[in-house]
Coordinates of C-alpha atoms and ligand atoms in Angstrom, one line a residue:
X1 CA -23.9 -26.5 -18.4
X2 CA -20.7 -27.9 -16.8
X3 CA -20.3 -26.6 -13.3
X4 CA -17.6 -23.9 -13.1
X5 CA -14.8 -25.7 -11.0
X6 CA -12.3 -23.1 -11.7
X7 CA -10.9 -21.3 -8.8
X8 CA -10.9 -17.3 -8.8
X9 CA -7.7 -15.8 -8.3
X10 CA -8.5 -14.4 -5.0
X11 CA -9.3 -17.8 -3.6
X12 CA -6.0 -19.1 -5.2
X13 CA -3.9 -16.4 -3.5
X14 CA -5.5 -17.2 -0.1
X15 CA -4.7 -20.7 -0.7
X16 CA -1.3 -20.1 -1.8
X17 CA -0.9 -18.1 1.6
X18 CA -2.4 -20.6 3.7
X19 CA -0.1 -23.6 2.3
X20 CA 2.8 -21.5 2.7
X21 CA 2.4 -20.5 6.3
X22 CA 1.6 -24.5 6.9
X23 CA 4.7 -25.6 4.9
X24 CA 7.1 -23.0 6.7
X25 CA 5.8 -23.9 10.0
X26 CA 6.0 -27.9 9.4
X27 CA 9.6 -27.3 8.3
X28 CA 10.4 -25.3 11.1
X29 CA 9.1 -27.6 13.6
X30 CA 10.4 -30.6 11.9
X31 CA 13.9 -29.6 11.1
X32 CA 14.3 -26.6 13.8
X33 CA 18.1 -26.1 13.3
X34 CA 18.8 -27.5 9.7
X35 CA 21.4 -25.8 7.7
X36 CA 20.3 -27.3 4.7
X37 CA 16.7 -26.1 5.1
X38 CA 18.2 -22.5 5.9
X39 CA 20.6 -22.5 3.0
X40 CA 18.5 -24.3 0.1
X41 CA 14.9 -23.7 1.2
X42 CA 14.6 -20.5 3.0
X43 CA 17.4 -18.8 1.5
X44 CA 17.2 -20.8 -1.7
X45 CA 14.2 -21.6 -3.3
X46 CA 11.6 -19.7 -1.7
X47 CA 13.8 -16.7 -1.3
X48 CA 14.5 -16.8 -5.1
X49 CA 10.7 -17.5 -6.0
X50 CA 9.3 -14.7 -3.6
X51 CA 12.1 -12.2 -4.8
X52 CA 11.1 -13.0 -8.7
X53 CA 7.4 -12.1 -7.7
X54 CA 8.0 -9.0 -5.9
X55 CA 10.6 -7.9 -8.8
X56 CA 8.2 -8.7 -11.3
X57 CA 5.7 -6.4 -9.7
X58 CA 8.2 -3.6 -9.1
X59 CA 9.6 -4.0 -12.6
X60 CA 6.2 -2.4 -13.9
X61 CA 5.8 0.2 -11.3
X62 CA 7.9 3.0 -13.1
X63 CA 6.8 2.5 -16.5
X64 CA 3.3 2.1 -15.5
X65 CA 3.2 5.4 -13.4
X66 CA 4.8 7.3 -16.0
X67 CA 2.7 6.1 -18.9
X68 CA -0.8 6.2 -17.1
X69 CA -0.1 9.3 -15.5
X70 CA 1.0 10.9 -19.0
X71 CA -2.2 9.7 -20.2
X72 CA -4.3 11.0 -17.4
X73 CA -2.8 14.5 -17.7
X74 CA -3.3 14.8 -21.4
X75 CA -7.0 14.2 -21.1
X76 CA -7.1 16.8 -18.1
X77 CA -5.8 19.6 -20.4
X78 CA -7.2 22.6 -18.1
X79 CA -4.7 23.6 -15.6
X80 CA -7.6 24.6 -13.1
X81 CA -9.0 21.1 -13.3
X82 CA -5.5 19.7 -12.4
X83 CA -5.0 22.1 -9.7
X84 CA -8.4 21.2 -8.2
X85 CA -7.8 17.4 -8.6
X86 CA -4.2 18.0 -6.8
X87 CA -5.5 20.2 -3.9
X88 CA -8.5 17.7 -3.4
X89 CA -6.3 14.8 -3.3
X90 CA -3.8 16.4 -0.9
X91 CA -6.7 17.5 1.2
X92 CA -8.2 14.4 1.7
X93 CA -4.9 12.4 2.3
X94 CA -3.9 14.7 5.1
X95 CA -7.5 14.3 6.4
X96 CA -7.6 10.7 6.6
X97 CA -4.2 10.6 8.1
X98 CA -5.3 12.9 10.7
X99 CA -8.4 10.8 11.7
X100 CA -6.0 7.8 11.8
X101 CA -3.5 9.5 14.2
X102 CA -6.3 11.0 16.5
X103 CA -8.0 7.4 16.8
X104 CA -4.6 5.9 17.4
X105 CA -3.3 8.3 20.0
X106 CA -6.7 8.3 22.0
X107 CA -6.9 4.4 21.8
X108 CA -3.4 4.2 23.3
X109 CA -3.9 6.7 26.0
X110 CA -7.1 4.7 26.8
X111 CA -5.8 1.2 26.6
X112 CA -2.4 2.2 28.1
X113 CA -0.2 -0.8 26.5
X114 CA 3.2 0.3 27.8
X115 CA 4.4 -1.0 30.9
X116 CA 7.2 0.5 32.9
X117 CA 9.1 -2.8 33.6
X118 CA 10.0 -3.0 29.9
X119 CA 12.3 -0.2 30.1
X120 CA 14.5 -2.4 32.1
X121 CA 15.3 -4.5 29.0
X122 CA 18.5 -3.8 27.3
X123 CA 17.5 -1.6 24.5
X124 CA 19.6 -0.6 21.5
X125 CA 18.7 0.8 18.3
X126 CA 20.5 2.8 15.9
X127 CA 18.5 5.4 14.3
X128 CA 19.1 6.5 10.7
X129 CA 19.1 10.3 9.9
X130 CA 15.8 11.4 8.9
X131 CA 15.8 13.9 5.8
X132 CA 15.1 17.3 6.4
X133 CA 11.9 18.9 5.4
X134 CA 13.8 21.3 3.1
X135 CA 15.7 18.5 1.4
X136 CA 12.2 16.7 0.7
X137 CA 10.8 19.8 -0.9
X138 CA 13.8 20.6 -3.0
X139 CA 14.0 16.9 -4.3
X140 CA 10.5 16.9 -5.4
X141 CA 11.7 18.4 -9.0
X142 CA 13.9 16.0 -10.7
X143 CA 17.2 17.4 -12.3
X144 CA 17.2 14.2 -14.6
X145 CA 14.1 12.5 -15.3
X146 CA 15.7 9.4 -16.4
X147 CA 17.9 9.1 -13.2
X148 CA 14.5 9.6 -11.3
X149 CA 12.9 6.7 -13.2
X150 CA 16.2 4.3 -12.7
X151 CA 15.7 5.3 -9.0
X152 CA 12.2 4.8 -8.9
X153 CA 11.9 8.1 -7.2
X154 CA 8.0 8.4 -7.4
X155 CA 7.5 12.1 -6.6
X156 CA 9.8 13.1 -9.1
X157 CA 8.2 10.8 -11.5
X158 CA 4.9 12.2 -10.8
X159 CA 6.0 15.7 -11.5
X160 CA 7.8 14.9 -14.7
X161 CA 5.1 13.0 -16.2
X162 CA 2.3 15.7 -15.2
X163 CA 4.2 18.3 -16.9
X164 CA 4.9 16.1 -19.7
X165 CA 1.2 15.2 -20.1
X166 CA 0.2 18.5 -19.8
X167 CA 2.5 19.7 -22.8
X168 CA 1.1 16.8 -24.8
X169 CA -2.3 18.2 -24.4
X170 CA -1.2 21.7 -25.7
X171 CA 0.5 20.9 -29.0
X172 CA -2.8 20.2 -30.8
X173 CA -2.7 17.4 -33.6
X174 CA 0.7 16.3 -33.0
X175 CA -0.1 15.9 -29.3
X176 CA -3.1 13.7 -30.1
X177 CA -1.1 11.1 -31.9
X178 CA 1.5 11.0 -29.0
X179 CA -1.5 10.6 -26.5
X180 CA -2.8 7.8 -28.6
X181 CA 0.8 6.1 -28.5
X182 CA 0.6 6.4 -24.7
X183 CA -2.8 5.0 -24.4
X184 CA -1.8 2.0 -26.5
X185 CA 1.3 1.6 -24.2
X186 CA -0.9 1.7 -21.3
X187 CA -3.2 -1.1 -22.4
X188 CA 0.0 -3.3 -22.9
X189 CA 1.4 -2.4 -19.5
X190 CA -2.0 -3.2 -18.1
X191 CA -2.0 -6.7 -19.7
X192 CA 1.4 -7.4 -18.4
X193 CA -0.1 -6.6 -14.7
X194 CA -2.8 -9.1 -15.3
X195 CA -0.3 -11.7 -16.5
X196 CA 1.9 -11.2 -13.5
X197 CA -1.1 -11.5 -11.2
X198 CA -1.5 -14.9 -12.5
X199 CA 1.7 -15.9 -10.8
X200 CA 0.6 -14.3 -7.5
X201 CA -0.6 -17.6 -5.8
X202 CA 3.1 -19.1 -6.1
X203 CA 4.7 -15.8 -5.3
X204 CA 2.8 -15.5 -2.0
X205 CA 3.1 -19.1 -1.3
X206 CA 7.1 -18.6 -1.1
X207 CA 6.7 -15.3 0.8
X208 CA 4.6 -16.7 3.4
X209 CA 6.6 -19.9 3.8
X210 CA 9.8 -18.0 4.1
X211 CA 8.1 -15.7 6.7
X212 CA 6.8 -18.7 8.8
X213 CA 10.4 -20.1 8.8
X214 CA 12.1 -16.9 9.6
X215 CA 9.8 -14.9 11.9
X216 CA 11.4 -14.8 15.3
X217 CA 8.4 -13.8 17.7
X218 CA 10.7 -14.1 21.0
X219 CA 10.0 -10.4 21.8
X220 CA 6.1 -11.0 21.3
X221 CA 5.2 -11.9 24.9
X222 CA 6.2 -8.4 26.2
X223 CA 4.8 -6.3 23.4
X224 CA 1.4 -8.3 23.0
X225 CA -0.8 -5.4 24.2
X226 CA 1.1 -3.1 21.9
X227 CA 0.6 -5.4 18.8
X228 CA -3.1 -6.2 19.2
X229 CA -3.9 -2.4 20.0
X230 CA -2.1 -1.5 16.5
X231 CA -3.8 -4.5 14.8
X232 CA -7.4 -3.4 16.1
X233 CA -6.9 0.2 15.0
X234 CA -5.8 -0.8 11.7
X235 CA -8.9 -3.1 11.2
X236 CA -11.2 -0.1 12.7
X237 CA -9.6 2.3 10.2
X238 CA -9.8 -0.2 7.3
X239 CA -13.2 -1.6 8.0
X240 CA -15.1 1.2 9.5
X241 CA -13.4 4.4 8.7
X242 CA -13.0 4.1 5.3
X243 CA -16.3 2.5 4.5
X244 CA -18.1 5.2 6.3
X245 CA -16.3 7.7 4.4
X246 CA -17.2 6.2 1.0
X247 CA -20.8 6.0 2.1
X248 CA -20.8 9.7 3.3
X249 CA -19.1 11.2 0.3
X250 CA -20.4 8.8 -2.4
X251 CA -23.5 7.0 -1.3
X252 CA -21.9 3.8 -2.8
X253 CA -21.8 0.4 -1.1
X254 CA -19.1 -0.1 1.1
X255 CA -19.3 -3.9 0.8
X256 CA -19.0 -3.9 -2.8
X257 CA -16.0 -1.8 -2.4
X258 CA -14.5 -4.1 0.3
X259 CA -15.1 -7.2 -1.7
X260 CA -13.4 -5.7 -5.0
X261 CA -10.5 -4.7 -2.9
X262 CA -9.3 -8.2 -1.5
X263 CA -6.7 -8.8 -4.2
X264 CA -5.1 -5.6 -3.8
X265 CA -5.2 -6.1 0.1
X266 CA -3.7 -9.5 -0.2
X267 CA -1.0 -8.3 -2.6
X268 CA -0.3 -5.6 -0.1
X269 CA -0.2 -7.8 2.8
X270 CA 2.1 -10.4 1.3
X271 CA 4.6 -7.8 -0.3
X272 CA 4.4 -5.2 2.6
X273 CA 5.2 -2.7 -0.1
X274 CA 2.7 0.0 -1.4
X275 CA 5.0 0.3 -4.3
X276 CA 5.0 -3.0 -5.4
X277 CA 1.1 -3.6 -5.0
X278 CA 0.7 -0.3 -7.2
X279 CA 0.3 -2.2 -10.6
X280 CA -2.4 -4.2 -9.0
X281 CA -3.9 -1.1 -7.2
X282 CA -4.3 0.9 -10.5
X283 CA -5.6 -2.1 -12.5
X284 CA -8.4 -2.6 -9.8
X285 CA -9.3 1.1 -9.2
X286 CA -9.8 1.5 -13.1
X287 CA -11.0 -2.0 -14.1
X288 CA -12.9 -3.1 -11.1
X289 CA -13.9 -0.1 -9.1
X290 CA -14.7 2.1 -12.2
X291 CA -12.5 5.1 -11.6
X292 CA -11.3 6.7 -14.6
X293 CA -7.7 6.8 -15.7
X294 CA -7.4 10.5 -15.6
X295 CA -7.9 10.4 -11.6
X296 CA -6.4 6.9 -10.6
X297 CA -3.3 7.4 -12.5
X298 CA -2.6 10.4 -10.3
X299 CA -4.2 9.9 -7.1
X300 CA -2.8 6.1 -6.6
X301 CA 1.0 6.7 -7.3
X302 CA 0.8 10.0 -5.1
X303 CA -1.0 7.9 -2.4
X304 CA 1.6 5.1 -2.5
X305 CA 4.1 7.5 -2.1
X306 CA 2.7 10.1 0.7
X307 CA -0.5 8.6 2.1
X308 CA 0.2 6.0 4.8
X309 CA -2.6 6.0 7.2
X310 CA -1.7 2.5 8.4
X311 CA 1.9 3.6 9.0
X312 CA 0.7 6.7 10.8
X313 CA -1.4 4.6 13.3
X314 CA 1.6 2.3 13.9
X315 CA 3.6 5.5 14.7
X316 CA 0.9 7.1 16.9
X317 CA 0.3 4.1 19.0
X318 CA 4.2 3.3 19.3
X319 CA 4.9 6.8 20.2
X320 CA 2.4 6.8 23.3
X321 CA 3.4 3.3 24.0
X322 CA 7.1 4.1 24.2
X323 CA 6.3 7.3 26.4
X324 CA 4.4 4.9 28.8
X325 CA 7.2 2.4 29.0
X326 CA 9.9 5.1 29.9
X327 CA 7.3 6.6 32.3
X328 CA 7.4 9.9 30.4
X329 CA 4.3 12.2 30.7
X330 CA 3.2 13.7 27.4
X331 CA 1.2 16.8 27.4
X332 CA -1.4 17.8 25.1
X333 CA 1.2 19.9 23.1
X334 CA 3.3 16.9 22.7
X335 CA 0.3 14.9 21.3
X336 CA -0.6 17.5 18.9
X337 CA 3.2 17.4 17.8
X338 CA 2.9 13.7 17.3
X339 CA -0.2 14.2 15.1
X340 CA 1.9 16.9 12.9
X341 CA 5.3 14.9 13.0
X342 CA 3.6 11.6 12.4
X343 CA 1.8 12.8 9.5
X344 CA 5.0 14.2 8.0
X345 CA 6.6 11.0 8.8
X346 CA 4.1 9.2 7.1
X347 CA 4.2 11.4 4.1
X348 CA 8.2 10.8 3.9
X349 CA 7.8 7.1 4.4
X350 CA 8.5 5.4 1.2
X351 CA 6.1 2.5 0.1
X352 CA 8.3 -0.3 0.7
X353 CA 8.8 -2.6 3.9
X354 CA 9.8 -1.4 6.9
X355 CA 10.4 2.3 6.4
X356 CA 7.5 3.3 8.9
X357 CA 9.8 2.1 11.5
X358 CA 12.8 4.3 10.6
X359 CA 10.6 7.2 10.1
X360 CA 9.1 6.6 13.8
X361 CA 12.8 7.8 15.0
X362 CA 11.7 11.2 13.4
X363 CA 8.6 11.4 15.6
X364 CA 10.3 10.3 18.8
X365 CA 13.1 12.9 18.3
X366 CA 10.6 15.5 17.7
X367 CA 8.8 15.2 20.9
X368 CA 12.0 14.2 23.1
X369 CA 11.5 10.5 23.4
X370 CA 14.2 7.8 23.4
X371 CA 14.8 6.2 20.0
X372 CA 16.0 3.2 21.6
X373 CA 12.3 2.4 22.4
X374 CA 12.1 1.2 18.8
X375 CA 14.1 -1.9 19.6
X376 CA 11.0 -2.9 21.9
X377 CA 8.8 -3.3 18.9
X378 CA 11.0 -4.1 16.1
X379 CA 10.3 -7.8 16.6
X380 CA 6.4 -7.7 16.0
X381 CA 6.9 -5.1 13.2
X382 CA 7.1 -7.2 10.1
X383 CA 3.6 -8.7 10.8
X384 CA 2.0 -5.1 11.5
X385 CA 4.0 -3.7 8.4
X386 CA 2.1 -6.4 6.3
X387 CA -1.3 -5.4 7.7
X388 CA -0.5 -1.7 7.8
X389 CA 0.4 -1.6 4.1
X390 CA -3.0 -3.4 3.2
X391 CA -4.5 -0.4 5.0
X392 CA -2.4 2.0 3.3
X393 CA -3.5 0.7 -0.2
X394 CA -7.1 0.8 0.8
X395 CA -6.7 4.4 1.9
X396 CA -5.5 5.3 -1.5
X397 CA -8.2 3.6 -3.3
X398 CA -11.2 5.0 -1.0
X399 CA -9.7 8.6 -1.8
X400 CA -9.7 7.7 -5.6
X401 CA -13.3 6.5 -5.7
X402 CA -14.3 9.6 -3.8
X403 CA -12.4 11.9 -5.8
X404 CA -13.4 10.2 -9.1
X405 CA -17.0 10.3 -8.3
X406 CA -16.8 14.2 -7.1
X407 CA -15.2 14.9 -10.4
X408 CA -17.7 12.8 -12.5
X409 CA -15.0 10.6 -13.6
X410 CA -16.4 7.6 -12.3
X411 CA -18.3 4.8 -14.1
X412 CA -21.0 3.4 -11.5
X413 CA -21.9 0.7 -13.8
X414 CA -18.4 -1.0 -13.4
X415 CA -18.4 -0.4 -9.8
X416 CA -21.7 -2.3 -9.2
X417 CA -20.9 -5.1 -11.8
X418 CA -19.6 -7.8 -9.7
X419 CA -17.7 -9.4 -12.6
X420 CA -16.1 -6.3 -14.0
X421 CA -12.4 -6.4 -14.4
X422 CA -12.3 -9.8 -12.6
X423 CA -9.1 -11.7 -13.3
X424 CA -10.1 -15.2 -13.9
X425 CA -7.9 -18.3 -14.3
X426 CA -6.4 -17.3 -17.8
X427 CA -4.5 -14.5 -18.9
X428 CA -6.5 -13.8 -21.9
X429 CA -9.8 -13.7 -20.1
X430 CA -10.2 -10.5 -18.3
X431 CA -13.8 -8.9 -18.2
X432 CA -13.6 -5.3 -19.4
X433 CA -15.3 -2.2 -18.3
X434 CA -19.1 -2.7 -18.4
X435 CA -19.0 -6.2 -19.9
X436 CA -20.2 -9.1 -17.9
X437 CA -18.0 -12.3 -17.9
X438 CA -19.4 -15.1 -20.3
X439 CA -18.4 -18.4 -19.0
Ligands
LIG1 N1 5.3 -1.0 4.0 C1 4.7 0.2 4.3 C2 4.0 0.5 2.8 O1 4.7 0.0 1.8 C3 5.3 1.3 4.7 C4 5.7 1.4 6.1 O2 4.8 1.4 6.9 O3 7.0 0.7 6.7 O4 2.9 1.0 2.8

């Protein structure tokens, strides 16, 4: 037997990241102010390769969410089951976001990262107006589903797909034919996901190199305590809170879960977008973790849109930090207000880079804190965005496994099979549900 010298996808992605950072830092230090590097490498080659990678992931999001959710709902034909699934998912998402915020705020009060001297800095930040609650509610129902798809409006696509799938389940024989067609389409899209995942090492190389070349960390010094506090709470949430919840609710091994989540987390980290990561999250939940398509196709797109625990953590710590910097005492009612508004803000945060920081303005306004405070933390937000996105997608996946298990729509054999669904070096060679890899 020849030794298997082929590297797994995860190792290749990690290598891509590492080489990207090294490449970027080297260029930055060897040619500090070179316009050539800026125009042709940073904004040229690296920008093109990185953007093509992210675009190719985004390209799949709308067809994948629509097709996969239609498949999921046509097999969930009873309204009561659908209602229960929706209720459970929302309750679980709100529950984990509340835990995230309570831990974040408590830690920020205890560690006290804000220092009043920072307020002397010249701060300006132009807040974009956050949408009102009524417009968020009205906009859930699309007036034109094609428009919703062309705009990538996830909640509207979810609503339309659920109604469409539900109707398919209720038109008898003809519905079965359409359902079979959607199932085949779903397989095709999943295959394309596998193909694009093969390109990830090159994509993340470009993204990381560009980041290393452009990231300005000048403001880092003054907010170092804030940065590490957010980072620490994110780690606690991702590696302690979620695993404990998984163990408590399902009895499954958190270690297996964490191991199988690695690719999803790396994609989320390098793209800083829950939406762009969605194809990989769905593929992993179904083929590697063992959640049935009925559940994953519903919980994951919904989670990528409304469940942002990592973002809530940043918003919780940032609010307390800004209050401390400006010497404003927050009362217990204010803290409760922060929990409520940051939960709503994280629901309203789109799964794309940087939006969490914009939504922070809404939380600050609500508790009467100066929005200019955001200028203080903007310099370190890009890095935190990457980490919090990894936490956001982990939260969606934990919820999916827990809900799938509670609905008996979970394949424990797949979960426990370390090779199940593993993407190997080749596009054709993906190990499928319940099989074990032949090498
Ligand atoms: N980038 C985050 C996500 O996609 C959202 C945010 O916090 O800005 O999940």
